[in-house]
Amino acid sequence: MIFIMLVVNSGCSNHIELNKLGIISAIAFDLDESNQWVMTFQIIIPKSTQSKSGGGGSQSPVTVFSTKGKTIQEAIQKSDLEAPRHLFFSHTRVIVISQRVAKYGVNQILDAYLRSYESRETTNVLISDGDAKKILEILTPVEDIPANAISNLISRQGDKQTNLVQSKLHDLISTITNPYASSTLPEIKITGEPEGQNSQDELKETRTSAVLKLDRVGVFKQDKLTGWLSRTESRGIPWITNHLQTTTIVFSCEGESRREHLSSFLVEKSHTKLKPNISNGDLVMSVEIEAKGNLTETACNLDLKQSKTLKKLEKYIQEQIKNDVENSFQALKKMKTDALGFGDAFHKSYPQDWKKLSKSWENEFAEIRMNVKVHVTIQRTGMIDDSFSKISGIKE
């Protein structure tokens, strides 16, 4: 028995030593003029990342190269002609697809990922307005590995404010396979002058010439990009879909009449409940939002020890959240794209009516009325009870 166990557990026959692997941190997908796939790989250079503790070293921590093929697998196979190591995909943190690819369709990308045993469904997926490969060429000053910097922008880490739409690969897959739902992905863009930011010497400067930034939100119908939402139009999506973790609400402490006096409210906890209703053939969605947090800043002369003052501020915060939710809803209605999960809510509550509604859900979604109820609680006002304007004696 001992002899048999030693033979069986001797190791894997197809193993590859670690020093022979090219660990991929990010992948970009583009299409050329003849619709051939252009794949760009960002590969970690272990010696470079171990030899320095910060940016500005003599060698870049990553190397980037591209391959082309009629299919995704052919493009990957051609990488063997250029890469001295076997490409290892399990540590890929970011996938960037170009707008051209998004309009062409992402089904083939998802098909390839689902078939590969090395792929991880927790990878972040983002869209680039231009060539996706240019995103991977930008070096970042704080993070040695640019893919880590991009992933940290979108991920939920610590107290990071995550009022962004979901971008995980498994979220994209599950939504696209739902014929009545629409997917959304955040846009990653280069701001500034990208020339020179692909050089390690650029990181020796205190101010870099280009940075990576999250901006708009791309909206899909099935597997194809159908349009864009601005940051303002997309702020309400995490509220409605109950994916918001924490964010800052900027509001006027005197309502619309005094827009120059602004305050900030940090949302620490939130919960959203959807209640669909069909009344006389009309579809109505009630959105109930509960938010709790802290007052972190105010430019107004306020007596925060008074409960009526806090109630007044809570009312203004509620109005701002309602505006964000309504802006997102109206923008998606114009596109006739249900990225809010309303179809699933009606399906669960009205399974018999859904058989008819599902036949033309895009048109039905465009006719839905939405009622929003928001309840906000200011739990704390910080280290001082009054606003500093009141303490300093400034009169308005």
mmCIF file of C-alpha atoms in Angstrom:
data_model
loop_
_atom_site.group_PDB
_atom_site.id
_atom_site.type_symbol
_atom_site.label_atom_id
_atom_site.label_comp_id
_atom_site.label_asym_id
_atom_site.label_seq_id
_atom_site.Cartn_x
_atom_site.Cartn_y
_atom_site.Cartn_z
ATOM 1 C CA MET A 1 0.000 0.000 0.000
ATOM 2 C CA ILE A 2 2.796 2.398 0.895
ATOM 3 C CA PHE A 3 4.580 1.638 -2.377
ATOM 4 C CA ILE A 4 1.373 2.240 -4.412
ATOM 5 C CA MET A 5 0.731 5.557 -2.633
ATOM 6 C CA LEU A 6 4.268 6.737 -3.360
ATOM 7 C CA VAL A 7 3.809 5.990 -7.053
ATOM 8 C CA VAL A 8 0.378 7.650 -7.309
ATOM 9 C CA ASN A 9 1.354 10.786 -5.362
ATOM 10 C CA SER A 10 4.681 11.323 -7.054
ATOM 11 C CA GLY A 11 3.538 14.557 -8.766
ATOM 12 C CA CYS A 12 1.792 15.974 -11.842
ATOM 13 C CA SER A 13 2.952 14.813 -15.234
ATOM 14 C CA ASN A 14 2.085 18.125 -16.952
ATOM 15 C CA HIS A 15 3.536 20.501 -14.363
ATOM 16 C CA ILE A 16 5.557 23.585 -15.381
ATOM 17 C CA GLU A 17 8.179 25.107 -13.120
ATOM 18 C CA LEU A 18 7.434 28.604 -11.804
ATOM 19 C CA ASN A 19 10.562 30.091 -13.358
ATOM 20 C CA LYS A 20 9.282 29.013 -16.777
ATOM 21 C CA LEU A 21 5.914 30.796 -16.504
ATOM 22 C CA GLY A 22 5.058 34.238 -17.865
ATOM 23 C CA ILE A 23 2.489 35.488 -15.331
ATOM 24 C CA ILE A 24 -0.112 37.680 -17.052
ATOM 25 C CA SER A 25 -1.544 40.524 -14.977
ATOM 26 C CA ALA A 26 -3.812 42.087 -17.635
ATOM 27 C CA ILE A 27 -5.153 41.382 -21.125
ATOM 28 C CA ALA A 28 -6.477 43.800 -23.745
ATOM 29 C CA PHE A 29 -8.751 42.842 -26.645
ATOM 30 C CA ASP A 30 -8.811 44.859 -29.884
ATOM 31 C CA LEU A 31 -9.976 44.269 -33.450
ATOM 32 C CA ASP A 32 -8.054 45.402 -36.535
ATOM 33 C CA GLU A 33 -9.572 46.655 -39.799
ATOM 34 C CA SER A 34 -10.170 43.093 -41.037
ATOM 35 C CA ASN A 35 -11.802 42.086 -37.710
ATOM 36 C CA GLN A 36 -8.851 39.947 -36.630
ATOM 37 C CA TRP A 37 -8.309 39.693 -32.890
ATOM 38 C CA VAL A 38 -5.417 41.721 -31.489
ATOM 39 C CA MET A 39 -4.543 40.506 -27.995
ATOM 40 C CA THR A 40 -2.161 42.436 -25.762
ATOM 41 C CA PHE A 41 -0.586 40.846 -22.700
ATOM 42 C CA GLN A 42 0.883 42.604 -19.678
ATOM 43 C CA ILE A 43 3.418 40.213 -18.144
ATOM 44 C CA ILE A 44 5.069 40.656 -14.751
ATOM 45 C CA ILE A 45 8.873 40.751 -14.598
ATOM 46 C CA PRO A 46 9.646 39.111 -11.220
ATOM 47 C CA LYS A 47 13.253 40.349 -10.931
ATOM 48 C CA SER A 48 12.172 43.953 -11.427
ATOM 49 C CA THR A 49 9.412 43.847 -8.783
ATOM 50 C CA GLN A 50 11.672 42.174 -6.217
ATOM 51 C CA SER A 51 14.687 44.449 -6.655
ATOM 52 C CA LYS A 52 12.958 47.694 -5.696
ATOM 53 C CA SER A 53 10.445 48.893 -3.179
ATOM 54 C CA GLY A 54 9.057 51.806 -5.153
ATOM 55 C CA GLY A 55 8.745 53.281 -8.657
ATOM 56 C CA GLY A 56 11.559 54.769 -10.662
ATOM 57 C CA GLY A 57 13.777 51.675 -10.957
ATOM 58 C CA SER A 58 16.016 50.916 -13.901
ATOM 59 C CA GLN A 59 13.696 48.296 -15.397
ATOM 60 C CA SER A 60 9.962 48.310 -15.911
ATOM 61 C CA PRO A 61 8.048 45.905 -13.621
ATOM 62 C CA VAL A 62 6.048 44.640 -16.598
ATOM 63 C CA THR A 63 6.492 44.020 -20.281
ATOM 64 C CA VAL A 64 3.703 44.401 -22.862
ATOM 65 C CA PHE A 65 3.405 42.754 -26.280
ATOM 66 C CA SER A 66 0.625 42.032 -28.776
ATOM 67 C CA THR A 67 -0.304 39.139 -31.054
ATOM 68 C CA LYS A 68 -2.879 38.808 -33.803
ATOM 69 C CA GLY A 69 -5.092 35.944 -34.971
ATOM 70 C CA LYS A 70 -8.357 35.103 -36.724
ATOM 71 C CA THR A 71 -9.517 33.609 -33.409
ATOM 72 C CA ILE A 72 -8.592 34.316 -29.810
ATOM 73 C CA GLN A 73 -6.868 30.967 -29.422
ATOM 74 C CA GLU A 74 -4.803 31.509 -32.556
ATOM 75 C CA ALA A 75 -3.627 34.857 -31.201
ATOM 76 C CA ILE A 76 -2.645 33.177 -27.913
ATOM 77 C CA GLN A 77 -0.810 30.411 -29.787
ATOM 78 C CA LYS A 78 1.189 32.972 -31.764
ATOM 79 C CA SER A 79 2.456 34.373 -28.475
ATOM 80 C CA ASP A 80 4.791 31.363 -28.308
ATOM 81 C CA LEU A 81 6.744 32.933 -31.179
ATOM 82 C CA GLU A 82 7.537 35.988 -29.040
ATOM 83 C CA ALA A 83 7.198 35.105 -25.358
ATOM 84 C CA PRO A 84 10.175 33.178 -23.912
ATOM 85 C CA ARG A 85 7.937 31.713 -21.199
ATOM 86 C CA HIS A 86 4.673 29.796 -21.145
ATOM 87 C CA LEU A 87 1.795 32.260 -20.624
ATOM 88 C CA PHE A 88 -0.032 31.725 -17.324
ATOM 89 C CA PHE A 89 -3.538 33.254 -17.144
ATOM 90 C CA SER A 90 -4.708 32.379 -13.623
ATOM 91 C CA HIS A 91 -3.413 35.628 -12.091
ATOM 92 C CA THR A 92 -5.031 37.936 -14.645
ATOM 93 C CA ARG A 93 -6.709 40.739 -12.689
ATOM 94 C CA VAL A 94 -7.968 42.985 -15.496
ATOM 95 C CA ILE A 95 -9.494 42.567 -18.948
ATOM 96 C CA VAL A 96 -9.789 45.694 -21.098
ATOM 97 C CA ILE A 97 -11.887 45.587 -24.263
ATOM 98 C CA SER A 98 -11.968 48.333 -26.856
ATOM 99 C CA GLN A 99 -15.164 50.067 -27.919
ATOM 100 C CA ARG A 100 -14.816 48.436 -31.353
ATOM 101 C CA VAL A 101 -14.777 44.987 -29.715
ATOM 102 C CA ALA A 102 -17.728 45.888 -27.473
ATOM 103 C CA LYS A 103 -19.812 46.936 -30.482
ATOM 104 C CA TYR A 104 -18.736 43.835 -32.404
ATOM 105 C CA GLY A 105 -19.770 41.599 -29.482
ATOM 106 C CA VAL A 106 -18.066 39.955 -26.503
ATOM 107 C CA ASN A 107 -19.579 36.469 -26.851
ATOM 108 C CA GLN A 108 -16.406 34.981 -28.317
ATOM 109 C CA ILE A 109 -14.301 36.378 -25.443
ATOM 110 C CA LEU A 110 -16.649 34.935 -22.836
ATOM 111 C CA ASP A 111 -16.778 31.606 -24.659
ATOM 112 C CA ALA A 112 -12.973 31.357 -24.606
ATOM 113 C CA TYR A 113 -12.818 32.251 -20.923
ATOM 114 C CA LEU A 114 -15.449 29.762 -19.855
ATOM 115 C CA ARG A 115 -13.636 26.946 -21.687
ATOM 116 C CA SER A 116 -10.258 27.641 -20.080
ATOM 117 C CA TYR A 117 -9.453 26.003 -16.744
ATOM 118 C CA GLU A 118 -6.900 28.760 -15.986
ATOM 119 C CA SER A 119 -9.417 31.603 -16.185
ATOM 120 C CA ARG A 120 -10.903 33.234 -13.107
ATOM 121 C CA GLU A 121 -14.413 34.641 -13.134
ATOM 122 C CA THR A 122 -13.472 37.281 -10.543
ATOM 123 C CA THR A 123 -11.399 39.185 -13.117
ATOM 124 C CA ASN A 124 -12.433 42.830 -13.615
ATOM 125 C CA VAL A 125 -13.671 43.787 -17.091
ATOM 126 C CA LEU A 126 -13.520 47.362 -18.371
ATOM 127 C CA ILE A 127 -14.037 49.243 -21.659
ATOM 128 C CA SER A 128 -11.676 51.618 -23.419
ATOM 129 C CA ASP A 129 -12.979 54.230 -25.845
ATOM 130 C CA GLY A 130 -9.861 53.864 -28.002
ATOM 131 C CA ASP A 131 -7.346 51.057 -28.408
ATOM 132 C CA ALA A 132 -7.423 48.841 -25.333
ATOM 133 C CA LYS A 133 -3.743 47.934 -25.663
ATOM 134 C CA LYS A 134 -2.715 51.530 -24.886
ATOM 135 C CA ILE A 135 -4.228 51.181 -21.404
ATOM 136 C CA LEU A 136 -1.806 48.363 -20.571
ATOM 137 C CA GLU A 137 1.196 50.421 -21.682
ATOM 138 C CA ILE A 138 0.677 53.105 -19.011
ATOM 139 C CA LEU A 139 2.891 52.748 -15.924
ATOM 140 C CA THR A 140 1.513 53.821 -12.555
ATOM 141 C CA PRO A 141 3.562 55.580 -9.842
ATOM 142 C CA VAL A 142 1.955 54.074 -6.719
ATOM 143 C CA GLU A 143 1.512 50.452 -7.803
ATOM 144 C CA ASP A 144 4.413 48.618 -9.443
ATOM 145 C CA ILE A 145 2.037 46.441 -11.481
ATOM 146 C CA PRO A 146 -0.358 48.630 -13.540
ATOM 147 C CA ALA A 147 -3.007 45.880 -13.534
ATOM 148 C CA ASN A 148 -3.087 46.040 -9.728
ATOM 149 C CA ALA A 149 -3.665 49.790 -9.900
ATOM 150 C CA ILE A 150 -6.604 49.343 -12.288
ATOM 151 C CA SER A 151 -8.073 46.540 -10.187
ATOM 152 C CA ASN A 152 -7.792 48.644 -7.021
ATOM 153 C CA LEU A 153 -9.663 51.481 -8.716
ATOM 154 C CA ILE A 154 -12.736 49.322 -9.179
ATOM 155 C CA SER A 155 -12.493 46.832 -6.314
ATOM 156 C CA ARG A 156 -14.028 47.028 -2.844
ATOM 157 C CA GLN A 157 -11.058 47.405 -0.565
ATOM 158 C CA GLY A 158 -11.338 48.725 2.998
ATOM 159 C CA ASP A 159 -13.211 52.006 3.135
ATOM 160 C CA LYS A 160 -12.848 52.690 -0.573
ATOM 161 C CA GLN A 161 -15.931 54.439 -1.943
ATOM 162 C CA THR A 162 -17.586 52.025 -4.342
ATOM 163 C CA ASN A 163 -20.417 53.887 -6.027
ATOM 164 C CA LEU A 164 -19.441 52.175 -9.293
ATOM 165 C CA VAL A 165 -21.227 49.605 -11.421
ATOM 166 C CA GLN A 166 -20.191 45.970 -11.154
ATOM 167 C CA SER A 167 -17.379 44.853 -13.464
ATOM 168 C CA LYS A 168 -16.563 41.257 -12.511
ATOM 169 C CA LEU A 169 -16.455 38.684 -15.286
ATOM 170 C CA HIS A 170 -19.056 36.478 -13.578
ATOM 171 C CA ASP A 171 -21.453 39.468 -13.342
ATOM 172 C CA LEU A 172 -21.065 40.115 -17.065
ATOM 173 C CA ILE A 173 -21.629 36.453 -17.910
ATOM 174 C CA SER A 174 -24.730 36.059 -15.734
ATOM 175 C CA THR A 175 -26.331 39.247 -17.077
ATOM 176 C CA ILE A 176 -25.639 38.553 -20.745
ATOM 177 C CA THR A 177 -27.172 35.086 -20.423
ATOM 178 C CA ASN A 178 -30.359 36.749 -19.143
ATOM 179 C CA PRO A 179 -32.270 37.813 -22.300
ATOM 180 C CA TYR A 180 -34.269 40.437 -20.386
ATOM 181 C CA ALA A 181 -31.386 42.197 -18.604
ATOM 182 C CA SER A 182 -28.678 44.572 -19.796
ATOM 183 C CA SER A 183 -25.061 44.653 -18.687
ATOM 184 C CA THR A 184 -23.001 47.669 -17.718
ATOM 185 C CA LEU A 185 -19.223 48.048 -17.623
ATOM 186 C CA PRO A 186 -17.095 51.002 -16.463
ATOM 187 C CA GLU A 187 -14.843 52.874 -18.852
ATOM 188 C CA ILE A 188 -11.102 53.134 -18.215
ATOM 189 C CA LYS A 189 -9.409 56.044 -19.960
ATOM 190 C CA ILE A 190 -6.061 57.821 -20.155
ATOM 191 C CA THR A 191 -6.085 61.451 -19.068
ATOM 192 C CA GLY A 192 -3.140 63.675 -19.908
ATOM 193 C CA GLU A 193 -0.349 62.936 -22.352
ATOM 194 C CA PRO A 194 0.256 59.179 -22.633
ATOM 195 C CA GLU A 195 3.509 59.685 -24.565
ATOM 196 C CA GLY A 196 6.361 59.016 -22.182
ATOM 197 C CA GLN A 197 4.201 57.400 -19.475
ATOM 198 C CA ASN A 198 5.255 53.997 -20.779
ATOM 199 C CA SER A 199 8.826 54.742 -19.703
ATOM 200 C CA GLN A 200 10.226 54.004 -16.254
ATOM 201 C CA ASP A 201 12.041 57.362 -16.275
ATOM 202 C CA GLU A 202 8.660 59.138 -16.172
ATOM 203 C CA LEU A 203 8.025 57.719 -12.685
ATOM 204 C CA LYS A 204 11.021 59.650 -11.334
ATOM 205 C CA GLU A 205 8.994 62.859 -11.653
ATOM 206 C CA THR A 206 6.660 64.046 -8.878
ATOM 207 C CA ARG A 207 3.886 64.671 -11.400
ATOM 208 C CA THR A 208 3.181 62.144 -14.107
ATOM 209 C CA SER A 209 2.095 63.210 -17.581
ATOM 210 C CA ALA A 210 -0.778 60.708 -17.788
ATOM 211 C CA VAL A 211 -2.994 58.787 -15.385
ATOM 212 C CA LEU A 212 -5.599 56.045 -15.688
ATOM 213 C CA LYS A 213 -9.101 57.116 -14.676
ATOM 214 C CA LEU A 214 -12.568 55.579 -14.467
ATOM 215 C CA ASP A 215 -15.161 57.637 -16.303
ATOM 216 C CA ARG A 216 -18.372 56.709 -18.132
ATOM 217 C CA VAL A 217 -20.410 53.503 -18.073
ATOM 218 C CA GLY A 218 -21.005 51.393 -21.157
ATOM 219 C CA VAL A 219 -24.473 49.827 -21.542
ATOM 220 C CA PHE A 220 -24.961 46.539 -23.422
ATOM 221 C CA LYS A 221 -27.880 44.900 -25.186
ATOM 222 C CA GLN A 222 -27.123 41.197 -25.100
ATOM 223 C CA ASP A 223 -23.392 41.021 -25.894
ATOM 224 C CA LYS A 224 -23.043 44.304 -27.812
ATOM 225 C CA LEU A 225 -22.411 47.855 -26.611
ATOM 226 C CA THR A 226 -25.422 50.070 -27.280
ATOM 227 C CA GLY A 227 -24.508 53.373 -25.621
ATOM 228 C CA TRP A 228 -22.816 55.301 -22.832
ATOM 229 C CA LEU A 229 -23.955 56.833 -19.557
ATOM 230 C CA SER A 230 -22.125 59.788 -18.074
ATOM 231 C CA ARG A 231 -20.883 59.639 -14.474
ATOM 232 C CA THR A 232 -23.919 61.698 -13.426
ATOM 233 C CA GLU A 233 -26.332 59.391 -15.253
ATOM 234 C CA SER A 234 -24.764 56.246 -13.790
ATOM 235 C CA ARG A 235 -24.632 57.281 -10.106
ATOM 236 C CA GLY A 236 -28.085 55.908 -9.357
ATOM 237 C CA ILE A 237 -27.471 52.389 -10.719
ATOM 238 C CA PRO A 238 -25.638 51.042 -7.616
ATOM 239 C CA TRP A 239 -28.420 52.489 -5.436
ATOM 240 C CA ILE A 240 -31.212 50.741 -7.334
ATOM 241 C CA THR A 241 -29.382 47.423 -7.773
ATOM 242 C CA ASN A 242 -28.406 47.328 -4.068
ATOM 243 C CA HIS A 243 -24.695 47.158 -4.895
ATOM 244 C CA LEU A 244 -23.642 50.406 -3.247
ATOM 245 C CA GLN A 245 -21.264 49.995 -0.341
ATOM 246 C CA THR A 246 -20.146 53.499 0.571
ATOM 247 C CA THR A 247 -20.139 56.873 -1.174
ATOM 248 C CA THR A 248 -20.223 60.610 -0.507
ATOM 249 C CA ILE A 249 -23.405 62.585 -1.159
ATOM 250 C CA VAL A 250 -22.907 66.298 -1.844
ATOM 251 C CA PHE A 251 -26.009 68.350 -1.001
ATOM 252 C CA SER A 252 -27.132 71.867 -0.262
ATOM 253 C CA CYS A 253 -27.973 72.408 3.405
ATOM 254 C CA GLU A 254 -30.522 75.069 2.443
ATOM 255 C CA GLY A 255 -32.143 73.264 -0.458
ATOM 256 C CA GLU A 256 -32.103 74.474 -4.051
ATOM 257 C CA SER A 257 -32.364 78.127 -2.963
ATOM 258 C CA ARG A 258 -28.793 78.195 -1.574
ATOM 259 C CA ARG A 259 -26.656 76.065 -3.842
ATOM 260 C CA GLU A 260 -23.416 77.832 -2.847
ATOM 261 C CA HIS A 261 -23.514 76.388 0.687
ATOM 262 C CA LEU A 262 -22.718 72.696 0.294
ATOM 263 C CA SER A 263 -22.207 69.797 2.690
ATOM 264 C CA SER A 264 -20.979 66.206 2.443
ATOM 265 C CA PHE A 265 -22.610 63.057 3.795
ATOM 266 C CA LEU A 266 -20.644 59.798 3.897
ATOM 267 C CA VAL A 267 -22.879 56.761 3.373
ATOM 268 C CA GLU A 268 -21.623 53.842 5.487
ATOM 269 C CA LYS A 269 -24.570 51.462 5.114
ATOM 270 C CA SER A 270 -27.332 51.236 2.550
ATOM 271 C CA HIS A 271 -30.049 48.802 1.542
ATOM 272 C CA THR A 272 -32.492 48.893 -1.357
ATOM 273 C CA LYS A 273 -35.709 46.935 -1.784
ATOM 274 C CA LEU A 274 -37.627 46.682 -5.066
ATOM 275 C CA LYS A 275 -41.408 46.244 -4.930
ATOM 276 C CA PRO A 276 -43.009 45.729 -8.361
ATOM 277 C CA ASN A 277 -46.711 46.301 -8.851
ATOM 278 C CA ILE A 278 -49.151 45.931 -11.739
ATOM 279 C CA SER A 279 -52.168 48.203 -11.462
ATOM 280 C CA ASN A 280 -54.768 48.330 -14.247
ATOM 281 C CA GLY A 281 -52.186 47.089 -16.707
ATOM 282 C CA ASP A 282 -49.615 49.727 -15.715
ATOM 283 C CA LEU A 283 -46.222 48.666 -14.404
ATOM 284 C CA VAL A 284 -45.045 50.480 -11.281
ATOM 285 C CA MET A 285 -41.761 49.896 -9.483
ATOM 286 C CA SER A 286 -41.381 51.112 -5.922
ATOM 287 C CA VAL A 287 -37.753 51.615 -4.894
ATOM 288 C CA GLU A 288 -37.212 51.860 -1.147
ATOM 289 C CA ILE A 289 -33.736 53.004 -0.092
ATOM 290 C CA GLU A 290 -32.373 53.177 3.426
ATOM 291 C CA ALA A 291 -29.037 54.910 4.003
ATOM 292 C CA LYS A 292 -27.058 55.546 7.180
ATOM 293 C CA GLY A 293 -23.869 57.527 7.571
ATOM 294 C CA ASN A 294 -22.036 60.539 8.909
ATOM 295 C CA LEU A 295 -21.961 64.250 8.208
ATOM 296 C CA THR A 296 -18.329 64.840 7.207
ATOM 297 C CA GLU A 297 -18.362 68.460 6.019
ATOM 298 C CA THR A 298 -20.585 71.532 6.001
ATOM 299 C CA ALA A 299 -20.190 75.136 4.914
ATOM 300 C CA CYS A 300 -23.401 76.268 6.613
ATOM 301 C CA ASN A 301 -24.076 78.037 9.898
ATOM 302 C CA LEU A 302 -25.873 75.198 11.672
ATOM 303 C CA ASP A 303 -26.729 74.144 15.199
ATOM 304 C CA LEU A 304 -26.139 70.430 14.878
ATOM 305 C CA LYS A 305 -27.193 69.743 18.469
ATOM 306 C CA GLN A 306 -30.808 70.320 17.430
ATOM 307 C CA SER A 307 -32.619 67.232 16.170
ATOM 308 C CA LYS A 308 -34.739 69.393 13.858
ATOM 309 C CA THR A 309 -31.543 70.571 12.142
ATOM 310 C CA LEU A 310 -30.478 66.993 11.468
ATOM 311 C CA LYS A 311 -33.961 66.131 10.180
ATOM 312 C CA LYS A 312 -33.723 69.053 7.803
ATOM 313 C CA LEU A 313 -30.344 67.898 6.484
ATOM 314 C CA GLU A 314 -31.594 64.329 6.111
ATOM 315 C CA LYS A 315 -34.408 65.647 3.927
ATOM 316 C CA TYR A 316 -31.960 67.400 1.593
ATOM 317 C CA ILE A 317 -29.797 64.271 1.375
ATOM 318 C CA GLN A 318 -32.869 62.213 0.478
ATOM 319 C CA GLU A 319 -33.699 64.631 -2.316
ATOM 320 C CA GLN A 320 -30.196 64.339 -3.751
ATOM 321 C CA ILE A 321 -30.308 60.525 -3.716
ATOM 322 C CA LYS A 322 -33.718 60.629 -5.415
ATOM 323 C CA ASN A 323 -32.305 62.871 -8.145
ATOM 324 C CA ASP A 324 -29.404 60.487 -8.787
ATOM 325 C CA VAL A 325 -31.740 57.486 -8.967
ATOM 326 C CA GLU A 326 -34.189 59.275 -11.267
ATOM 327 C CA ASN A 327 -31.414 60.447 -13.619
ATOM 328 C CA SER A 328 -30.156 56.890 -14.082
ATOM 329 C CA PHE A 329 -33.654 55.509 -14.574
ATOM 330 C CA GLN A 330 -34.585 58.077 -17.229
ATOM 331 C CA ALA A 331 -31.299 57.570 -19.124
ATOM 332 C CA LEU A 332 -31.815 53.792 -19.256
ATOM 333 C CA LYS A 333 -35.459 54.184 -20.285
ATOM 334 C CA LYS A 334 -34.356 56.184 -23.322
ATOM 335 C CA MET A 335 -32.040 53.326 -24.311
ATOM 336 C CA LYS A 336 -34.728 50.729 -23.533
ATOM 337 C CA THR A 337 -32.143 48.761 -21.560
ATOM 338 C CA ASP A 338 -32.997 47.189 -18.219
ATOM 339 C CA ALA A 339 -29.721 47.324 -16.300
ATOM 340 C CA LEU A 340 -31.598 47.690 -13.002
ATOM 341 C CA GLY A 341 -33.010 44.195 -12.496
ATOM 342 C CA PHE A 342 -36.634 45.301 -12.895
ATOM 343 C CA GLY A 343 -37.407 42.393 -15.237
ATOM 344 C CA ASP A 344 -36.294 39.811 -12.684
ATOM 345 C CA ALA A 345 -38.348 41.544 -9.971
ATOM 346 C CA PHE A 346 -41.552 41.439 -12.053
ATOM 347 C CA HIS A 347 -40.817 37.850 -13.081
ATOM 348 C CA LYS A 348 -40.609 36.719 -9.443
ATOM 349 C CA SER A 349 -43.670 38.670 -8.268
ATOM 350 C CA TYR A 350 -45.919 38.110 -11.316
ATOM 351 C CA PRO A 351 -44.879 34.845 -13.025
ATOM 352 C CA GLN A 352 -48.121 34.526 -14.999
ATOM 353 C CA ASP A 353 -48.115 38.140 -16.263
ATOM 354 C CA TRP A 354 -44.432 37.808 -17.082
ATOM 355 C CA LYS A 355 -45.204 35.334 -19.883
ATOM 356 C CA LYS A 356 -46.790 38.219 -21.774
ATOM 357 C CA LEU A 357 -44.470 40.995 -20.572
ATOM 358 C CA SER A 358 -41.327 39.107 -21.551
ATOM 359 C CA LYS A 359 -42.309 39.068 -25.237
ATOM 360 C CA SER A 360 -41.643 42.815 -25.536
ATOM 361 C CA TRP A 361 -39.809 43.668 -22.331
ATOM 362 C CA GLU A 362 -37.757 46.481 -23.882
ATOM 363 C CA ASN A 363 -40.942 48.403 -24.709
ATOM 364 C CA GLU A 364 -42.549 47.511 -21.383
ATOM 365 C CA PHE A 365 -39.488 48.750 -19.489
ATOM 366 C CA ALA A 366 -39.663 52.080 -21.294
ATOM 367 C CA GLU A 367 -43.206 52.580 -19.939
ATOM 368 C CA ILE A 368 -42.561 51.704 -16.268
ATOM 369 C CA ARG A 369 -43.325 54.307 -13.619
ATOM 370 C CA MET A 370 -40.936 54.430 -10.694
ATOM 371 C CA ASN A 371 -41.699 55.633 -7.174
ATOM 372 C CA VAL A 372 -38.670 56.302 -4.980
ATOM 373 C CA LYS A 373 -38.740 56.433 -1.187
ATOM 374 C CA VAL A 374 -35.512 57.284 0.621
ATOM 375 C CA HIS A 375 -34.913 57.231 4.365
ATOM 376 C CA VAL A 376 -31.623 58.752 5.543
ATOM 377 C CA THR A 377 -30.208 58.666 9.059
ATOM 378 C CA ILE A 378 -27.320 60.898 10.149
ATOM 379 C CA GLN A 379 -25.669 58.772 12.806
ATOM 380 C CA ARG A 380 -22.764 61.047 13.712
ATOM 381 C CA THR A 381 -21.645 64.605 13.013
ATOM 382 C CA GLY A 382 -17.970 64.178 13.866
ATOM 383 C CA MET A 383 -15.829 65.685 16.622
ATOM 384 C CA ILE A 384 -17.747 68.996 16.873
ATOM 385 C CA ASP A 385 -21.436 69.563 17.584
ATOM 386 C CA ASP A 386 -21.778 72.852 15.701
ATOM 387 C CA SER A 387 -20.543 73.820 12.259
ATOM 388 C CA PHE A 388 -17.281 75.734 12.226
ATOM 389 C CA SER A 389 -19.108 78.679 10.641
ATOM 390 C CA LYS A 390 -21.239 78.896 13.781
ATOM 391 C CA ILE A 391 -18.270 78.396 16.133
ATOM 392 C CA SER A 392 -16.241 81.117 14.410
ATOM 393 C CA GLY A 393 -19.176 83.540 14.516
ATOM 394 C CA ILE A 394 -19.474 83.967 10.756
ATOM 395 C CA LYS A 395 -22.864 85.361 9.843
ATOM 396 C CA GLU A 396 -24.565 84.568 6.579
#
